Amino acid sequence: MTETLERLETVIAQQGLDRAELLDPAVLATRAALPEATVRTLLDGGPPPAEEVNDRVRHRIHTLVRARLAATGRRMSDLAAEIHRLTGVSEMWARQVCDGKKVPNVELLHHLVKFFRVDGAESFFTAPADEALNRALLPTLRRLETDPLQPLMDKYGVKGSDLRMHGSMSRAQLERLLEGVLRSVLPEDAGGAR
């Protein structure tokens, strides 16, 4: 998560964006199904809370349930009945899972991934807080980051490229490689520049 935050901070500074808007703790808390205080702590460089995986699962399900109920205006009994129909567990058990009182088994957790339409499959519920927040930050970073080749291509006047980023090189490694390639193939002008 540290690398993601550093990259976001760089993009925010380079593009003159509003940090408070892009890194809004309330919005990120909703995306990651984390308490807002935890998001604030993580954004400030603090450690993730020490919690057991069962606690994470229960808290995240309960957070998603509260958000769903608030967004739809439905009652908990309606939501529990819907989960009951989807999964076959009793309505009582579904309600206890929704209330954060019981931990679902793997099969029910798999159904809840589909029910809540969360990214990251079961790990959405089980990942530590810093990983959950990182997952919530990555779409914003991907949206804001420019193609790492574009500044280099602009620098050397290259208008287009068919190079795909399917490898496992980091951005810095790819930039160094391409800069070396471009330096080797571009002719030097009278002043020694390429």
CSV table of C-alpha atoms in Angstrom, one decimal:
chain,number,residue,atom,x,y,z
A,1,MET,CA,0.0,0.0,0.0
A,2,THR,CA,2.9,2.3,0.7
A,3,GLU,CA,4.0,2.2,-3.0
A,4,THR,CA,0.4,2.9,-4.2
A,5,LEU,CA,0.1,5.9,-1.9
A,6,GLU,CA,3.5,7.2,-3.0
A,7,ARG,CA,2.5,6.9,-6.6
A,8,LEU,CA,-0.9,8.6,-6.0
A,9,GLU,CA,0.8,11.4,-4.2
A,10,THR,CA,3.2,11.9,-7.1
A,11,VAL,CA,0.3,11.9,-9.6
A,12,ILE,CA,-1.7,14.3,-7.5
A,13,ALA,CA,1.3,16.7,-7.3
A,14,GLN,CA,2.1,16.4,-11.0
A,15,GLN,CA,-1.4,17.0,-12.1
A,16,GLY,CA,-2.4,19.5,-9.5
A,17,LEU,CA,-5.3,17.4,-8.3
A,18,ASP,CA,-7.3,17.8,-5.1
A,19,ARG,CA,-5.9,15.2,-2.6
A,20,ALA,CA,-8.8,15.6,-0.2
A,21,GLU,CA,-11.2,14.6,-3.0
A,22,LEU,CA,-9.2,11.7,-4.3
A,23,LEU,CA,-8.3,10.3,-0.9
A,24,ASP,CA,-11.5,11.0,0.9
A,25,PRO,CA,-11.5,8.6,3.9
A,26,ALA,CA,-15.3,8.3,3.9
A,27,VAL,CA,-15.4,7.2,0.3
A,28,LEU,CA,-12.5,4.9,0.7
A,29,ALA,CA,-14.0,3.4,3.8
A,30,THR,CA,-17.1,2.5,1.9
A,31,ARG,CA,-15.1,1.0,-1.0
A,32,ALA,CA,-13.0,-1.1,1.3
A,33,ALA,CA,-15.7,-1.9,3.9
A,34,LEU,CA,-13.4,-0.5,6.6
A,35,PRO,CA,-14.0,1.9,9.5
A,36,GLU,CA,-13.3,5.4,8.4
A,37,ALA,CA,-10.9,5.8,11.4
A,38,THR,CA,-8.9,2.8,10.1
A,39,VAL,CA,-8.7,4.4,6.7
A,40,ARG,CA,-7.5,7.7,8.2
A,41,THR,CA,-4.8,5.9,10.2
A,42,LEU,CA,-3.6,4.0,7.1
A,43,LEU,CA,-3.5,7.1,4.9
A,44,ASP,CA,-1.5,8.9,7.6
A,45,GLY,CA,1.1,6.0,7.5
A,46,GLY,CA,-0.1,4.3,10.6
A,47,PRO,CA,-0.2,0.5,11.1
A,48,PRO,CA,-3.3,-1.6,10.3
A,49,PRO,CA,-5.3,-2.7,13.3
A,50,ALA,CA,-4.4,-6.1,14.8
A,51,GLU,CA,-7.5,-8.2,14.2
A,52,GLU,CA,-8.2,-11.9,13.6
A,53,VAL,CA,-9.4,-12.9,10.1
A,54,ASN,CA,-12.8,-13.9,11.5
A,55,ASP,CA,-13.3,-10.4,13.0
A,56,ARG,CA,-12.4,-8.9,9.6
A,57,VAL,CA,-14.9,-11.1,7.8
A,58,ARG,CA,-17.7,-10.3,10.3
A,59,HIS,CA,-17.0,-6.5,10.3
A,60,ARG,CA,-16.8,-6.2,6.5
A,61,ILE,CA,-20.0,-8.2,6.0
A,62,HIS,CA,-21.8,-6.0,8.6
A,63,THR,CA,-20.4,-2.9,6.9
A,64,LEU,CA,-21.6,-4.0,3.5
A,65,VAL,CA,-25.0,-4.9,5.0
A,66,ARG,CA,-25.4,-1.4,6.7
A,67,ALA,CA,-24.5,0.3,3.4
A,68,ARG,CA,-26.9,-1.8,1.4
A,69,LEU,CA,-29.7,-1.2,3.9
A,70,ALA,CA,-29.0,2.6,3.9
A,71,ALA,CA,-28.9,2.7,0.1
A,72,THR,CA,-32.0,0.7,-0.5
A,73,GLY,CA,-34.2,1.6,2.5
A,74,ARG,CA,-34.9,-2.1,3.0
A,75,ARG,CA,-35.1,-3.9,6.3
A,76,MET,CA,-32.6,-6.5,7.7
A,77,SER,CA,-35.3,-9.2,7.5
A,78,ASP,CA,-35.7,-8.6,3.8
A,79,LEU,CA,-32.0,-8.8,3.2
A,80,ALA,CA,-31.7,-12.0,5.3
A,81,ALA,CA,-34.6,-13.5,3.4
A,82,GLU,CA,-32.8,-12.7,0.1
A,83,ILE,CA,-29.6,-14.3,1.3
A,84,HIS,CA,-31.6,-17.3,2.5
A,85,ARG,CA,-33.1,-17.8,-1.0
A,86,LEU,CA,-29.7,-17.4,-2.6
A,87,THR,CA,-27.7,-19.7,-0.4
A,88,GLY,CA,-30.1,-22.1,1.3
A,89,VAL,CA,-29.0,-21.2,4.8
A,90,SER,CA,-31.7,-20.4,7.3
A,91,GLU,CA,-33.0,-16.9,7.6
A,92,MET,CA,-31.9,-16.8,11.2
A,93,TRP,CA,-28.3,-17.8,10.3
A,94,ALA,CA,-28.3,-15.3,7.4
A,95,ARG,CA,-29.4,-12.5,9.8
A,96,GLN,CA,-26.7,-13.4,12.3
A,97,VAL,CA,-24.1,-13.3,9.6
A,98,CYS,CA,-25.5,-9.9,8.4
A,99,ASP,CA,-25.4,-8.6,12.0
A,100,GLY,CA,-21.8,-9.6,12.3
A,101,LYS,CA,-22.5,-12.1,15.0
A,102,LYS,CA,-21.6,-15.2,13.1
A,103,VAL,CA,-18.8,-16.0,10.6
A,104,PRO,CA,-19.9,-17.6,7.4
A,105,ASN,CA,-18.4,-20.8,6.1
A,106,VAL,CA,-16.4,-20.7,2.8
A,107,GLU,CA,-19.4,-21.6,0.7
A,108,LEU,CA,-21.6,-18.9,2.1
A,109,LEU,CA,-18.7,-16.4,1.9
A,110,HIS,CA,-18.4,-17.3,-1.8
A,111,HIS,CA,-22.1,-16.6,-2.3
A,112,LEU,CA,-21.8,-13.3,-0.4
A,113,VAL,CA,-19.0,-12.2,-2.9
A,114,LYS,CA,-21.6,-12.5,-5.7
A,115,PHE,CA,-24.4,-11.1,-3.6
A,116,PHE,CA,-22.5,-7.9,-2.7
A,117,ARG,CA,-20.6,-7.8,-6.1
A,118,VAL,CA,-17.3,-7.2,-4.5
A,119,ASP,CA,-13.9,-7.2,-6.2
A,120,GLY,CA,-11.3,-9.5,-5.0
A,121,ALA,CA,-13.4,-12.5,-4.3
A,122,GLU,CA,-13.3,-13.9,-0.8
A,123,SER,CA,-10.1,-12.0,-0.1
A,124,PHE,CA,-12.3,-8.8,0.0
A,125,PHE,CA,-13.5,-10.1,3.3
A,126,THR,CA,-10.4,-11.7,4.6
A,127,ALA,CA,-7.5,-9.4,3.6
A,128,PRO,CA,-5.9,-7.2,6.3
A,129,ALA,CA,-7.0,-3.6,6.3
A,130,ASP,CA,-3.9,-2.2,4.5
A,131,GLU,CA,-4.5,-4.7,1.6
A,132,ALA,CA,-8.2,-3.9,1.5
A,133,LEU,CA,-7.5,-0.1,1.3
A,134,ASN,CA,-4.8,-0.8,-1.3
A,135,ARG,CA,-7.4,-2.6,-3.4
A,136,ALA,CA,-9.7,0.4,-3.1
A,137,LEU,CA,-6.9,2.8,-4.1
A,138,LEU,CA,-5.7,1.0,-7.2
A,139,PRO,CA,-8.5,1.9,-9.5
A,140,THR,CA,-8.0,5.5,-8.8
A,141,LEU,CA,-4.3,5.2,-9.4
A,142,ARG,CA,-4.8,3.3,-12.7
A,143,ARG,CA,-7.2,6.0,-13.9
A,144,LEU,CA,-4.8,8.8,-13.1
A,145,GLU,CA,-1.5,7.4,-14.2
A,146,THR,CA,-0.5,8.2,-17.7
A,147,ASP,CA,1.0,5.6,-19.9
A,148,PRO,CA,4.6,5.3,-18.5
A,149,LEU,CA,5.9,5.3,-22.1
A,150,GLN,CA,4.2,8.5,-23.1
A,151,PRO,CA,6.7,11.0,-21.4
A,152,LEU,CA,9.6,9.1,-22.8
A,153,MET,CA,8.1,9.0,-26.3
A,154,ASP,CA,7.3,12.7,-26.1
A,155,LYS,CA,10.9,13.4,-25.1
A,156,TYR,CA,12.2,11.6,-28.2
A,157,GLY,CA,9.5,12.7,-30.6
A,158,VAL,CA,8.1,9.2,-31.0
A,159,LYS,CA,4.4,9.4,-32.2
A,160,GLY,CA,3.4,5.8,-31.7
A,161,SER,CA,4.5,2.5,-30.4
A,162,ASP,CA,3.3,-1.1,-30.5
A,163,LEU,CA,5.1,-2.0,-27.3
A,164,ARG,CA,2.8,-3.7,-24.8
A,165,MET,CA,3.3,-3.8,-21.1
A,166,HIS,CA,2.7,-7.5,-20.5
A,167,GLY,CA,6.0,-8.3,-18.8
A,168,SER,CA,7.0,-8.2,-15.2
A,169,MET,CA,9.3,-5.2,-15.4
A,170,SER,CA,8.6,-2.3,-13.1
A,171,ARG,CA,7.9,1.1,-14.5
A,172,ALA,CA,11.4,2.4,-13.8
A,173,GLN,CA,13.0,-0.7,-15.4
A,174,LEU,CA,10.9,-0.3,-18.5
A,175,GLU,CA,11.8,3.4,-18.8
A,176,ARG,CA,15.5,2.7,-18.4
A,177,LEU,CA,15.3,-0.1,-21.1
A,178,LEU,CA,13.4,2.1,-23.5
A,179,GLU,CA,15.6,5.1,-23.0
A,180,GLY,CA,18.6,2.9,-23.8
A,181,VAL,CA,17.0,1.5,-26.9
A,182,LEU,CA,16.0,5.0,-28.1
A,183,ARG,CA,19.4,6.4,-27.4
A,184,SER,CA,21.0,3.6,-29.4
A,185,VAL,CA,18.8,4.0,-32.5
A,186,LEU,CA,18.3,7.8,-32.7
A,187,PRO,CA,21.0,9.7,-34.6
A,188,GLU,CA,23.1,12.3,-32.8
A,189,ASP,CA,22.8,15.9,-34.0
A,190,ALA,CA,25.8,18.2,-34.4
A,191,GLY,CA,25.8,19.1,-30.7
A,192,GLY,CA,26.0,15.4,-29.6
A,193,ALA,CA,22.3,15.3,-28.6
A,194,ARG,CA,20.0,12.5,-29.9
